[in-house]
Amino acid sequence: GDSVTQMEGPVTLSEEAFLTINCTYTATGYPSLFWYVQYPGEGLQLLLKATKADDKGSNKGFEATYRKETTSFHLEKGSVQVSDSAVYFCALSALNTNAGKSTFGDGTTLTVKP
Amino acid sequence: EAQVTQNPRYLITVTGKKLTVTCSQNMNHEYMSWYRQDPGLGLRQIYYSMNVEVTDKGDVPEGYKVSRKEKRNFPLILESPSPNQTSLYFCASRTQGADGGYTFGSGTRLTVV
């Protein structure tokens, strides 16, 4: 079945540091890929997405590129802020008869210190 | 405001007492889904629905039921809750195309004693 593997956390960075959270996936066909963010005590929010190979999703300074050859969708940000502290989830949605099914990674906790 | 509304936010119940967690969305989304979030296990899909009267099992459906009689509502039913169903539950909805991301509710923290 489909699966998503995320870089294990927690990740602790200083403010203005560069962020990379790795995400690789296994899926049949060509899924859509997503990053979600969960702030403490809240539900998940869609951060960015990419729907086909070589697409780059971006939002709030975060970016991720859909790499079909390496089945990866790594999340990056050039300069993190304290307010970016949250849990980040990589996810995929399949484009087949099970299109209602979505698969999430285990989440990576990011803490940014001033 | 476009949103997914879950109720209740917090619930403590006893083993075996039937309960329902409600979920409603105001975006006319076709797809709705229930997830549970547990420490160390990430987010796991319980059930999903692709439209009215169309539901299917996710990865961890045992002990749960759902129904989709109206497009906007997707309640989660625990007919005989057990302590291993203590968890944080999220309802989510999205448009029909798989390229649409989910909109999540704020979550329901359930404790079964």
XYZ file of N, CA and C in Angstrom, chain A residues 2 31-34 36 38 41-46 49-51 87 89 92-107, chain B residues 9 31-33 35 37 40-45 48-50 56-59 88 90 94 96-107:
204
model
N 0.181 2.398 -0.043
C 0.879 3.682 -0.030
C 1.513 3.932 1.337
N 0.655 10.242 -7.246
C -0.162 10.889 -6.221
C 0.051 12.393 -6.172
N -0.859 13.094 -5.520
C -0.638 14.478 -5.131
C 0.058 14.461 -3.767
N 0.924 15.438 -3.552
C 1.722 15.487 -2.319
C 1.450 16.781 -1.561
N 1.490 16.685 -0.246
C 1.107 17.806 0.602
C 2.035 17.918 1.815
N 1.381 19.570 5.665
C 0.465 20.194 6.611
C 1.250 20.632 7.841
N 0.707 21.649 12.063
C -0.188 21.596 13.217
C 0.433 22.389 14.367
N -2.434 22.487 20.042
C -3.849 22.580 20.379
C -4.771 22.819 19.204
N -4.242 22.726 17.991
C -5.069 23.001 16.820
C -5.108 21.810 15.869
N -6.001 21.898 14.896
C -6.030 20.899 13.837
C -4.955 21.176 12.806
N -4.835 20.269 11.858
C -3.837 20.439 10.801
C -4.314 21.486 9.796
N -3.342 22.232 9.264
C -3.643 23.215 8.224
C -2.785 22.872 7.005
N -3.374 22.983 5.833
C -2.611 22.761 4.620
C -1.572 23.870 4.469
N 1.236 22.327 -1.490
C 0.959 21.087 -2.202
C 1.625 21.106 -3.565
N 1.742 19.916 -4.155
C 2.225 19.762 -5.526
C 1.506 18.570 -6.140
N 1.061 18.722 -7.353
C 0.205 17.693 -7.938
C 0.859 16.894 -9.052
N 4.258 21.029 14.509
C 4.474 19.694 13.966
C 4.132 19.730 12.480
N 3.562 17.627 8.869
C 3.180 16.329 8.329
C 3.281 16.340 6.806
N 0.148 12.185 1.204
C -0.177 11.981 -0.211
C -1.625 11.561 -0.360
N -2.184 11.913 -1.508
C -3.522 11.447 -1.892
C -3.404 10.750 -3.226
N -4.019 9.574 -3.300
C -3.858 8.757 -4.495
C -4.819 9.186 -5.584
N -4.408 8.983 -6.828
C -5.256 9.291 -7.979
C -5.729 7.993 -8.595
N -6.538 7.252 -7.848
C -7.049 6.003 -8.386
C -8.408 5.734 -7.756
N -8.842 4.509 -7.779
C -10.165 4.208 -7.249
C -10.248 4.458 -5.754
N -9.125 4.505 -5.078
C -9.128 4.829 -3.651
C -8.776 6.286 -3.424
N -9.259 7.163 -4.281
C -8.867 8.561 -4.212
C -9.282 9.223 -2.908
N -10.242 8.625 -2.186
C -10.615 9.216 -0.909
C -9.608 8.946 0.174
N -8.694 8.032 -0.088
C -7.758 7.626 0.948
C -6.532 8.531 0.890
N -6.147 9.037 2.033
C -4.938 9.836 2.139
C -4.027 9.213 3.171
N -2.745 9.297 2.935
C -1.755 8.704 3.830
C -0.848 9.794 4.358
N -0.643 9.791 5.674
C 0.177 10.791 6.337
C 1.442 10.171 6.908
N 2.502 10.957 6.941
C 3.690 10.575 7.692
C 3.444 10.742 9.180
N 4.425 10.364 9.976
C 4.265 10.391 11.429
C 4.390 11.783 12.035
N 4.809 12.744 11.249
C 4.966 14.099 11.760
C 6.359 14.351 12.293
N -15.429 19.098 21.731
C -13.973 19.250 21.707
C -13.307 18.283 22.678
N -15.611 14.921 -0.420
C -14.877 13.950 0.379
C -14.825 14.387 1.842
N -15.057 13.422 2.727
C -14.874 13.652 4.159
C -14.169 12.443 4.752
N -13.479 12.694 5.864
C -12.640 11.640 6.418
C -12.491 11.826 7.920
N -9.812 10.847 11.130
C -8.487 10.396 11.496
C -8.380 10.346 13.015
N -5.227 10.568 15.971
C -3.825 10.929 16.144
C -3.363 10.436 17.505
N 3.465 8.924 18.660
C 4.317 7.891 18.088
C 3.713 7.134 16.926
N 2.424 7.338 16.656
C 1.752 6.615 15.565
C 1.269 7.553 14.464
N 1.434 8.821 14.654
C 1.047 9.778 13.626
C -0.454 9.859 13.447
N -0.863 10.113 12.223
C -2.267 10.299 11.874
C -2.723 9.082 11.079
N -3.763 8.427 11.547
C -4.248 7.232 10.863
C -5.703 7.411 10.447
N -6.011 7.006 9.237
C -7.347 7.205 8.694
C -8.279 6.099 9.178
N -13.467 6.980 5.411
C -13.637 8.130 4.545
C -14.893 7.960 3.713
N -15.346 9.065 3.169
C -16.558 9.060 2.357
C -16.309 9.907 1.120
N -16.672 9.383 -0.036
C -16.464 10.108 -1.292
C -17.719 10.844 -1.741
N -16.066 4.177 3.008
C -15.126 3.063 2.897
C -14.161 3.093 4.072
N -13.592 1.929 4.352
C -12.703 1.804 5.482
C -11.341 2.417 5.180
N -10.773 3.026 6.224
C -9.398 3.473 6.144
C -8.479 2.405 6.712
N -7.470 2.837 7.433
C -6.475 1.898 7.942
C -6.863 1.268 9.281
N -6.971 11.475 20.049
C -7.373 12.763 19.495
C -7.913 12.501 18.092
N -9.756 13.722 14.461
C -9.941 14.840 13.541
C -10.864 14.429 12.397
N -12.538 17.651 1.810
C -11.871 18.246 0.650
C -12.733 18.079 -0.589
N -13.408 16.956 -4.627
C -13.336 15.631 -5.220
C -11.969 15.315 -5.805
N -11.332 16.282 -6.430
C -10.041 16.032 -7.042
C -8.991 15.729 -5.986
N -8.120 14.753 -6.271
C -7.107 14.376 -5.285
C -6.080 15.472 -5.082
N -6.072 16.496 -5.953
C -5.095 17.563 -5.770
C -5.546 18.601 -4.750
N -6.756 18.409 -4.204
C -7.217 19.322 -3.168
C -6.793 18.835 -1.802
N -6.195 19.698 -1.015
C -5.809 19.308 0.331
C -7.004 19.297 1.255
N -6.859 18.625 2.367
C -7.929 18.546 3.343
C -8.006 19.812 4.196
N -9.244 20.171 4.578
C -9.494 21.152 5.624
C -9.877 20.376 6.868
N -9.167 20.624 7.966
C -9.371 19.853 9.179
C -10.207 20.621 10.200
N -10.942 19.849 10.997
C -11.578 20.407 12.172
C -10.562 20.604 13.290
N -11.028 21.143 14.403
C -10.133 21.476 15.520
C -9.811 20.285 16.408
N -10.508 19.183 16.202
C -10.182 17.976 16.947
C -11.124 17.702 18.109
